[in-house]
PDB file of N, CA and C in Angstrom:
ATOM      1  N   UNK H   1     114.073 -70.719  99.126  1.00 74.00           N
ATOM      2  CA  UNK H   1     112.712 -70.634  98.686  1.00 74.00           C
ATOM      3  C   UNK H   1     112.096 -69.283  98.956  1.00 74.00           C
ATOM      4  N   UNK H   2     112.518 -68.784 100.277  1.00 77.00           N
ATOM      5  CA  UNK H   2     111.991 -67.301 100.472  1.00 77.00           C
ATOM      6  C   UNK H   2     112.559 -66.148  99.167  1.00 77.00           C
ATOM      7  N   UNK H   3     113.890 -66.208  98.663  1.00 78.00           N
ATOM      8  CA  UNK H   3     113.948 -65.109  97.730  1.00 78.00           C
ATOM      9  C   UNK H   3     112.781 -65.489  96.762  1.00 78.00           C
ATOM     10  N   UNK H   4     112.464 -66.074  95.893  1.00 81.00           N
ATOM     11  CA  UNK H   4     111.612 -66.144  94.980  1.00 81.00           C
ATOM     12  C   UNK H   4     110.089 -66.072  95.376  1.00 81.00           C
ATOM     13  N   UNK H   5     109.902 -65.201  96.529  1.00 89.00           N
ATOM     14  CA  UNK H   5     108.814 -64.720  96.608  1.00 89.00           C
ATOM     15  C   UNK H   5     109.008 -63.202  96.805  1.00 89.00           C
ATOM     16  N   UNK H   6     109.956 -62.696  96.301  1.00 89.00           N
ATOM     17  CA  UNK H   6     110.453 -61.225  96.021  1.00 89.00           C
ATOM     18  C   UNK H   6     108.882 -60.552  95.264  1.00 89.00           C
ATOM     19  N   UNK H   7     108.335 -60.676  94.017  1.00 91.00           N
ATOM     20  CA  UNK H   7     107.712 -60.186  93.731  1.00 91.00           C
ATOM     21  C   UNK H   7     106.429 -59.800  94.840  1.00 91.00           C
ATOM     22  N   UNK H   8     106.061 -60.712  95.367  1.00 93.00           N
ATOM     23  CA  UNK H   8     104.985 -60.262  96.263  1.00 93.00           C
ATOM     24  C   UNK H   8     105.603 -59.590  97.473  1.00 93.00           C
ATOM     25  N   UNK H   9     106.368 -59.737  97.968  1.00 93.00           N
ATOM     26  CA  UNK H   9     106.983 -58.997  98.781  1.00 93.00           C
ATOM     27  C   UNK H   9     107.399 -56.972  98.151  1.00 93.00           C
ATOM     28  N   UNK H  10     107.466 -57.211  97.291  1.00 94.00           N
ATOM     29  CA  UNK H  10     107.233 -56.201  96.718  1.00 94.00           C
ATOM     30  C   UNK H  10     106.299 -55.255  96.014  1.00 94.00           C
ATOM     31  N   UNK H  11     105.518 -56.315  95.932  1.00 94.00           N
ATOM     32  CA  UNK H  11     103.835 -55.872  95.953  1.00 94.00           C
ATOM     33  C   UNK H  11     103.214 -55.072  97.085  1.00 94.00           C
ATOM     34  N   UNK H  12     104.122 -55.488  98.298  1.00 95.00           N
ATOM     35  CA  UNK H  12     103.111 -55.308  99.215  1.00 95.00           C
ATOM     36  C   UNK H  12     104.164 -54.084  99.730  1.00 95.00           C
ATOM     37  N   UNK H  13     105.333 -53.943  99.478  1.00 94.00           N
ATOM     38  CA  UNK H  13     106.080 -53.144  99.800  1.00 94.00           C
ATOM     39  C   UNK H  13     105.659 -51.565  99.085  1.00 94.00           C
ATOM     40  N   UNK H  14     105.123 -51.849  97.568  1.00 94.00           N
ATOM     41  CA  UNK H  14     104.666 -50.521  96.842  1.00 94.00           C
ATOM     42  C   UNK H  14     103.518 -50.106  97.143  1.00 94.00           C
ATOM     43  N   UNK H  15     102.794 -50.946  97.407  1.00 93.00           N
ATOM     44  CA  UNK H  15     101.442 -50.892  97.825  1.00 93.00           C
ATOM     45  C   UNK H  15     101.264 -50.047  98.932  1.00 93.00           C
ATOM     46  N   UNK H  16     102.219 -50.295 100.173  1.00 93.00           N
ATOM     47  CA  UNK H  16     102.183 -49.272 101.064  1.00 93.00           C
ATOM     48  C   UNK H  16     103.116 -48.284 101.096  1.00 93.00           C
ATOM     49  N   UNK H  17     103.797 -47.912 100.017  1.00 90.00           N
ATOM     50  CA  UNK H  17     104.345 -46.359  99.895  1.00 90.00           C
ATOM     51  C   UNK H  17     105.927 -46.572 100.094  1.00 90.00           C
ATOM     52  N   UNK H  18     106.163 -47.740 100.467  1.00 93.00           N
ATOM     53  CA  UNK H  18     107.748 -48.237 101.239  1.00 93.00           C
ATOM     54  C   UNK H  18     108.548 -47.865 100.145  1.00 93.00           C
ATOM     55  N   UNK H  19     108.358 -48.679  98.609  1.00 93.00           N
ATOM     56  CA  UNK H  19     109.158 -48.714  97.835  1.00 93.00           C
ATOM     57  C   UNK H  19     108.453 -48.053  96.539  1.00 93.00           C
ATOM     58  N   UNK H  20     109.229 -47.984  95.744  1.00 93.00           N
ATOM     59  CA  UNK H  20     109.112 -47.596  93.986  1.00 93.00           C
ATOM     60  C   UNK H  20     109.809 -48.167  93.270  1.00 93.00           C
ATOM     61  N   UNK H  21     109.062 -48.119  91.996  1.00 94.00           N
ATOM     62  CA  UNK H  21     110.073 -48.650  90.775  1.00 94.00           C
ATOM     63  C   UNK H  21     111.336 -47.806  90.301  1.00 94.00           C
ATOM     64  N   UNK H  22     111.275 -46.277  90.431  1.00 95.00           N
ATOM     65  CA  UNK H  22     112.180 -46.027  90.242  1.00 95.00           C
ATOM     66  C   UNK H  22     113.810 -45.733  91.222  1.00 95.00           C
ATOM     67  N   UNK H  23     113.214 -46.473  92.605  1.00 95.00           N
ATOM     68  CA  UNK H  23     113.998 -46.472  93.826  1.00 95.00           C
ATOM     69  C   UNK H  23     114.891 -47.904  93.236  1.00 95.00           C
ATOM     70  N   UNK H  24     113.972 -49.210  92.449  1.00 95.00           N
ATOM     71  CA  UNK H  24     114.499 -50.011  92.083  1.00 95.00           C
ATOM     72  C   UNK H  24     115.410 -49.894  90.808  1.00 95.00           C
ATOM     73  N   UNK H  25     114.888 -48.949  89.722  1.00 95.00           N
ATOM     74  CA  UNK H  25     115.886 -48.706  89.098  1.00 95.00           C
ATOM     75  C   UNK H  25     117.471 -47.961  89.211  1.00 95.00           C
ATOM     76  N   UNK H  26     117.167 -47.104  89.805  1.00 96.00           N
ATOM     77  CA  UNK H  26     118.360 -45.977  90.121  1.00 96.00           C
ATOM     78  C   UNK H  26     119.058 -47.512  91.186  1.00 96.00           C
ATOM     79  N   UNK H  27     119.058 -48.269  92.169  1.00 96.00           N
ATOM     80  CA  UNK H  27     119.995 -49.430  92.417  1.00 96.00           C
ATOM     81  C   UNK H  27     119.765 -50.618  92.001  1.00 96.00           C
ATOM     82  N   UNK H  28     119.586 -50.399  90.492  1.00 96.00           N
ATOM     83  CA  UNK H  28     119.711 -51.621  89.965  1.00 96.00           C
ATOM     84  C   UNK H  28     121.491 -52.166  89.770  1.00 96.00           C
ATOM     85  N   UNK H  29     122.391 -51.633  89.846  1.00 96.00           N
ATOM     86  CA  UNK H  29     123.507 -52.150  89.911  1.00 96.00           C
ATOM     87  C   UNK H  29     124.153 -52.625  91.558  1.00 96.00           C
ATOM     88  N   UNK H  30     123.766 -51.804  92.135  1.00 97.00           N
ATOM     89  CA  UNK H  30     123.960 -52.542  93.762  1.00 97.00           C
ATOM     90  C   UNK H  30     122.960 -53.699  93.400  1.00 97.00           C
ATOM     91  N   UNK H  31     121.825 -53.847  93.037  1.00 96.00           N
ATOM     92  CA  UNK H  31     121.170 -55.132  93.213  1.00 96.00           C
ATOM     93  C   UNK H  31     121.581 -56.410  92.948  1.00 96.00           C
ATOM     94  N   UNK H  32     122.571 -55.775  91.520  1.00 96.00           N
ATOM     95  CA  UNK H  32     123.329 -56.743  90.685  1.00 96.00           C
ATOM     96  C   UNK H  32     124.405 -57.647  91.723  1.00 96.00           C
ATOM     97  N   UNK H  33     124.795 -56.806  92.303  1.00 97.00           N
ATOM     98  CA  UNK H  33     125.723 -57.363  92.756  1.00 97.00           C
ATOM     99  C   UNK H  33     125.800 -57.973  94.351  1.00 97.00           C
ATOM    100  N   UNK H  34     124.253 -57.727  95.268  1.00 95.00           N
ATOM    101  CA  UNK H  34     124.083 -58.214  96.031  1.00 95.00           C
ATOM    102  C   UNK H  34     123.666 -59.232  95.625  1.00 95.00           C
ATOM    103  N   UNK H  35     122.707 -59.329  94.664  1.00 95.00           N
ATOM    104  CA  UNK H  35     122.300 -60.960  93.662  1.00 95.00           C
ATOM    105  C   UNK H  35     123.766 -61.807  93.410  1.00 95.00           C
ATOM    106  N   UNK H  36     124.610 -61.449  92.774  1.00 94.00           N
ATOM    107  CA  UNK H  36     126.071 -62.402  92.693  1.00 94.00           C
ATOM    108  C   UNK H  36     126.616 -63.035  94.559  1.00 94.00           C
ATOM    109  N   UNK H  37     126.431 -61.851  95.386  1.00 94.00           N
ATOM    110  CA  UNK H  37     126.862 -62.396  96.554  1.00 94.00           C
ATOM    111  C   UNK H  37     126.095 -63.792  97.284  1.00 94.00           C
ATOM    112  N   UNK H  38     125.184 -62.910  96.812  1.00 92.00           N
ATOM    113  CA  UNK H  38     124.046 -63.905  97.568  1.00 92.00           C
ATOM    114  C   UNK H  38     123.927 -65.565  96.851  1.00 92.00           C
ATOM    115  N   UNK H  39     124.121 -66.061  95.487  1.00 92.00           N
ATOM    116  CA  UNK H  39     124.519 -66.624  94.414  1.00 92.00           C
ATOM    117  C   UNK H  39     125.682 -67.310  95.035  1.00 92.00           C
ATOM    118  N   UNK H  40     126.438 -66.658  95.470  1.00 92.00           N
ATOM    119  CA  UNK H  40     127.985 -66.819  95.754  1.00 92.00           C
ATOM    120  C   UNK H  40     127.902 -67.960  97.309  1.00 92.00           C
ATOM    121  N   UNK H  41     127.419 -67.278  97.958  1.00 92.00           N
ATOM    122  CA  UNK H  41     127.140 -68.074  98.894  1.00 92.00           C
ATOM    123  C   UNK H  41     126.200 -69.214  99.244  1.00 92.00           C
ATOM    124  N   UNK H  42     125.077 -68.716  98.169  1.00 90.00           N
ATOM    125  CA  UNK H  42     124.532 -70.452  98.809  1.00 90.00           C
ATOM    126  C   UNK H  42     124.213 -71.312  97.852  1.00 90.00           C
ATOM    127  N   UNK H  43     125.208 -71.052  96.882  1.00 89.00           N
ATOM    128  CA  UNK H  43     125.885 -71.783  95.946  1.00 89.00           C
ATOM    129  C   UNK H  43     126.237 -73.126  96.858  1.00 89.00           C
ATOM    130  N   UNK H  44     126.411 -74.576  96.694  1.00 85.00           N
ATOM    131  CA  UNK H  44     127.235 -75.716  97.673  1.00 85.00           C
ATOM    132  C   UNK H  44     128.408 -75.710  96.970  1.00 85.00           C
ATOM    133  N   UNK H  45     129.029 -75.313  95.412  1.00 84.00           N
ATOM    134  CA  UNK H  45     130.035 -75.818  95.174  1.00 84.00           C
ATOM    135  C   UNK H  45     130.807 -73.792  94.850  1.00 84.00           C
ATOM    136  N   UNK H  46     132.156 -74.061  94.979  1.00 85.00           N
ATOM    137  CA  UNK H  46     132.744 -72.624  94.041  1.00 85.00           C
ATOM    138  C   UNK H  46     132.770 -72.533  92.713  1.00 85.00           C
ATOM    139  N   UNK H  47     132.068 -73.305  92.071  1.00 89.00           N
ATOM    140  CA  UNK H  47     132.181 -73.120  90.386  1.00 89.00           C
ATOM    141  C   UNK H  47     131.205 -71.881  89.992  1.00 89.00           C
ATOM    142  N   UNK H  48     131.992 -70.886  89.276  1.00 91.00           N
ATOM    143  CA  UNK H  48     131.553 -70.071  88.333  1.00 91.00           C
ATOM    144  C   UNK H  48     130.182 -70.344  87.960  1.00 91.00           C
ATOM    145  N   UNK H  49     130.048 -71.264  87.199  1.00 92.00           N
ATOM    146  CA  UNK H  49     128.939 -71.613  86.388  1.00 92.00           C
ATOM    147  C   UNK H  49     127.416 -71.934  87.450  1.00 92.00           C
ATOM    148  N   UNK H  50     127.886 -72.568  88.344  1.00 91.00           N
ATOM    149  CA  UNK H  50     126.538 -72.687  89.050  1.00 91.00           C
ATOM    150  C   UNK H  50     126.373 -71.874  89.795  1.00 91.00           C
ATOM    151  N   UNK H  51     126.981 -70.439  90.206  1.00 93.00           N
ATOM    152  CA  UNK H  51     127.146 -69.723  90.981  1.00 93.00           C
ATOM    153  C   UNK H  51     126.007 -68.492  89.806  1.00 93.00           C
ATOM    154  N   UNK H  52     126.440 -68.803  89.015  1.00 93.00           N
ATOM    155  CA  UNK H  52     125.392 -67.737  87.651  1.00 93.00           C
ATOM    156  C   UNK H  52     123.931 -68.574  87.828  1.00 93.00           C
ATOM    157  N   UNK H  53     124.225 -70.045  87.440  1.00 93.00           N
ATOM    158  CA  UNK H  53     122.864 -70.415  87.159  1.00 93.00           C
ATOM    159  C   UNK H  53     121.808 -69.969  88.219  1.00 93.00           C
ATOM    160  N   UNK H  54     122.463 -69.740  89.403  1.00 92.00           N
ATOM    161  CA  UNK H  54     121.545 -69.301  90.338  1.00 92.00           C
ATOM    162  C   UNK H  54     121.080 -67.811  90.823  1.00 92.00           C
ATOM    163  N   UNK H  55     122.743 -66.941  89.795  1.00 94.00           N
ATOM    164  CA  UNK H  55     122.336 -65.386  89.679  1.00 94.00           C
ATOM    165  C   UNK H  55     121.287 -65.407  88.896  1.00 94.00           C
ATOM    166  N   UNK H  56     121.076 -65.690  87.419  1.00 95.00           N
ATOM    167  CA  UNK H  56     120.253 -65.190  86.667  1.00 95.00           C
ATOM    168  C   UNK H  56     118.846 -65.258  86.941  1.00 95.00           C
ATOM    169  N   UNK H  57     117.977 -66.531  87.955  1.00 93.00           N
ATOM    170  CA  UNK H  57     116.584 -66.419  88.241  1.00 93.00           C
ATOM    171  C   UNK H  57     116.674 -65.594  89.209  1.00 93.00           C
ATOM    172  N   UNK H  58     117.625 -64.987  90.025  1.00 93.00           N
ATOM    173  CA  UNK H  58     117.458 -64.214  90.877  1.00 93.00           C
ATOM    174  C   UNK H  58     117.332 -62.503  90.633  1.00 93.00           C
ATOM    175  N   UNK H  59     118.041 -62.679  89.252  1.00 95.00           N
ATOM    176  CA  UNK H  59     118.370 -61.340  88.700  1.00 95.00           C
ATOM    177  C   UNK H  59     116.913 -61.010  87.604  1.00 95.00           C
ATOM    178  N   UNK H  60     116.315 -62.120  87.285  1.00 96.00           N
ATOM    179  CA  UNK H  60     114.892 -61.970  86.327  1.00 96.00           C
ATOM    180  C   UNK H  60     113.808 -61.902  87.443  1.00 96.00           C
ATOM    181  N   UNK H  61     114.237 -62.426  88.505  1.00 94.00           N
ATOM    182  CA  UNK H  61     113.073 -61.926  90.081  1.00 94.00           C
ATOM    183  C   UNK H  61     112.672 -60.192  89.858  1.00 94.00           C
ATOM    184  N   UNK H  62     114.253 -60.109  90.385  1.00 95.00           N
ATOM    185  CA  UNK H  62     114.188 -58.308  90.354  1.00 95.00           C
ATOM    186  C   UNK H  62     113.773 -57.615  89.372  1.00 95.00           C
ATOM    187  N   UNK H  63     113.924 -58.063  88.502  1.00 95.00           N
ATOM    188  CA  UNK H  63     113.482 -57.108  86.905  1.00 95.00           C
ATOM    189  C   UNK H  63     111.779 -57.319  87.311  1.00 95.00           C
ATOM    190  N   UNK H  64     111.193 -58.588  87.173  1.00 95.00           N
ATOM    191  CA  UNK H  64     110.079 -58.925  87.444  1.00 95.00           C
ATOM    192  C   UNK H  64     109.410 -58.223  88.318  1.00 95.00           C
ATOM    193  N   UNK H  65     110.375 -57.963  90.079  1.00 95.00           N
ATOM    194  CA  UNK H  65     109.579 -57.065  91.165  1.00 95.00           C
ATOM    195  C   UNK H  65     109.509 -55.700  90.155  1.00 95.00           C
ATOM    196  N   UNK H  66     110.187 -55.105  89.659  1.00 96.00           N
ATOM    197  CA  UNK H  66     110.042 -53.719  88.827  1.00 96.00           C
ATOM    198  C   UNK H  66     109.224 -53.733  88.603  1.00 96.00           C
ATOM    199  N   UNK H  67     108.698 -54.426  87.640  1.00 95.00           N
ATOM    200  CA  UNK H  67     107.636 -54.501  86.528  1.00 95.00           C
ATOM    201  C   UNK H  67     105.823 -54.493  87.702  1.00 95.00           C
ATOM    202  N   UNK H  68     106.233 -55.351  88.129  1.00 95.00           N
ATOM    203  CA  UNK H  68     105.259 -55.311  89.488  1.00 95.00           C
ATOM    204  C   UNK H  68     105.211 -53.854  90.142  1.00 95.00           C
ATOM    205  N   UNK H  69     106.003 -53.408  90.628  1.00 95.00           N
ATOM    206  CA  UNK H  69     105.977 -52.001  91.420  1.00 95.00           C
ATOM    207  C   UNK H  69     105.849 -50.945  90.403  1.00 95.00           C
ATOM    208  N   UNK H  70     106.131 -51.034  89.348  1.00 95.00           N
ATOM    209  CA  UNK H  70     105.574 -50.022  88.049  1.00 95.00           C
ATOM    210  C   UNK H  70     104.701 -50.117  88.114  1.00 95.00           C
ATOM    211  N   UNK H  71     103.504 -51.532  87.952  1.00 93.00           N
ATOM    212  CA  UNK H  71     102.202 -51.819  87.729  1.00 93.00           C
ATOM    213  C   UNK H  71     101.047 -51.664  88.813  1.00 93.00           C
ATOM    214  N   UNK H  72     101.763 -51.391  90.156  1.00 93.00           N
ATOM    215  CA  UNK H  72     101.035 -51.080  91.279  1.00 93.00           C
ATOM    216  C   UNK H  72     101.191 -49.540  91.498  1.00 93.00           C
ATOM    217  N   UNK H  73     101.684 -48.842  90.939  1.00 92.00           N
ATOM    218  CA  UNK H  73     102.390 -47.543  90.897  1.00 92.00           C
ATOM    219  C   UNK H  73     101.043 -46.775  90.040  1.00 92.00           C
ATOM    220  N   UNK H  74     101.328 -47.210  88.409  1.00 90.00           N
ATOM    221  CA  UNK H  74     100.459 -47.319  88.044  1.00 90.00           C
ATOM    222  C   UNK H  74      98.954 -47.099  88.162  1.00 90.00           C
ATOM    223  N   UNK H  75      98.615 -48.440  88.451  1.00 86.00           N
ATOM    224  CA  UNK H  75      96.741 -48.632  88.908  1.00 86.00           C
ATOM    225  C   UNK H  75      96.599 -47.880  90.126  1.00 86.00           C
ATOM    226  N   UNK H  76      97.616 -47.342  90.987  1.00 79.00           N
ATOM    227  CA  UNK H  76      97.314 -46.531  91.500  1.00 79.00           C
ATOM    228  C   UNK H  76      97.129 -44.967  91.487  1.00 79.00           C
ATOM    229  N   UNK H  77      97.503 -44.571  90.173  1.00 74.00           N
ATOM    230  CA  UNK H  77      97.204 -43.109  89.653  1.00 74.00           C
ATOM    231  C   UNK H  77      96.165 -43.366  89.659  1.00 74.00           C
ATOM    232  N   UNK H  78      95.535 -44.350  88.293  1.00 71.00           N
ATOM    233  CA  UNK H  78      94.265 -44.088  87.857  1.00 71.00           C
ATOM    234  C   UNK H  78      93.006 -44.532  88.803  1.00 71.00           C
ATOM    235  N   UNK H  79      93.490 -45.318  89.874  1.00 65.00           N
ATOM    236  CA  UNK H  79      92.593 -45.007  90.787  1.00 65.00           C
ATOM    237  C   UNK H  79      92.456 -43.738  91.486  1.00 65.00           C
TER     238      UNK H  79
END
């Protein structure tokens, strides 16, 4: 339940200077693949398939924190 509060955690991470969107882009492929591990493990069974079903909301999290840390990035120029 705690990963899927990534976006605000990342809100609050850009907000105070910690992170960027483009820190998230440039490891977006390490992300990829700490998302499969992480998938991998707390997965209950070894099947392929449910091992994804649980990459992909994890992997639309991260795209999502982007979009968030762009948008706090952002409103913070024009402030």
């Amino acid at each position: 339940g705690l990963i899927f509060e990534l976006p605000i955690l990342v809100y609050f991470l850009t907000r105070f200077g910690i992170l960027s969107p483009e820190f998230m882009r440039k490891y977006r492929k390490h992300a990829v693949i700490v998302i499969l591990i992480v998938a991998g493990v707390i997965t209950p069974s070894p099947d392929v398939t449910s091992q994804l079903l649980v990459a992909f909301p994890l992997y639309f999290l991260y795209e999502a924190s982007i979009f968030v840390s762009y948008f706090v990035v952002k409103r913070r120029v024009v402030e």
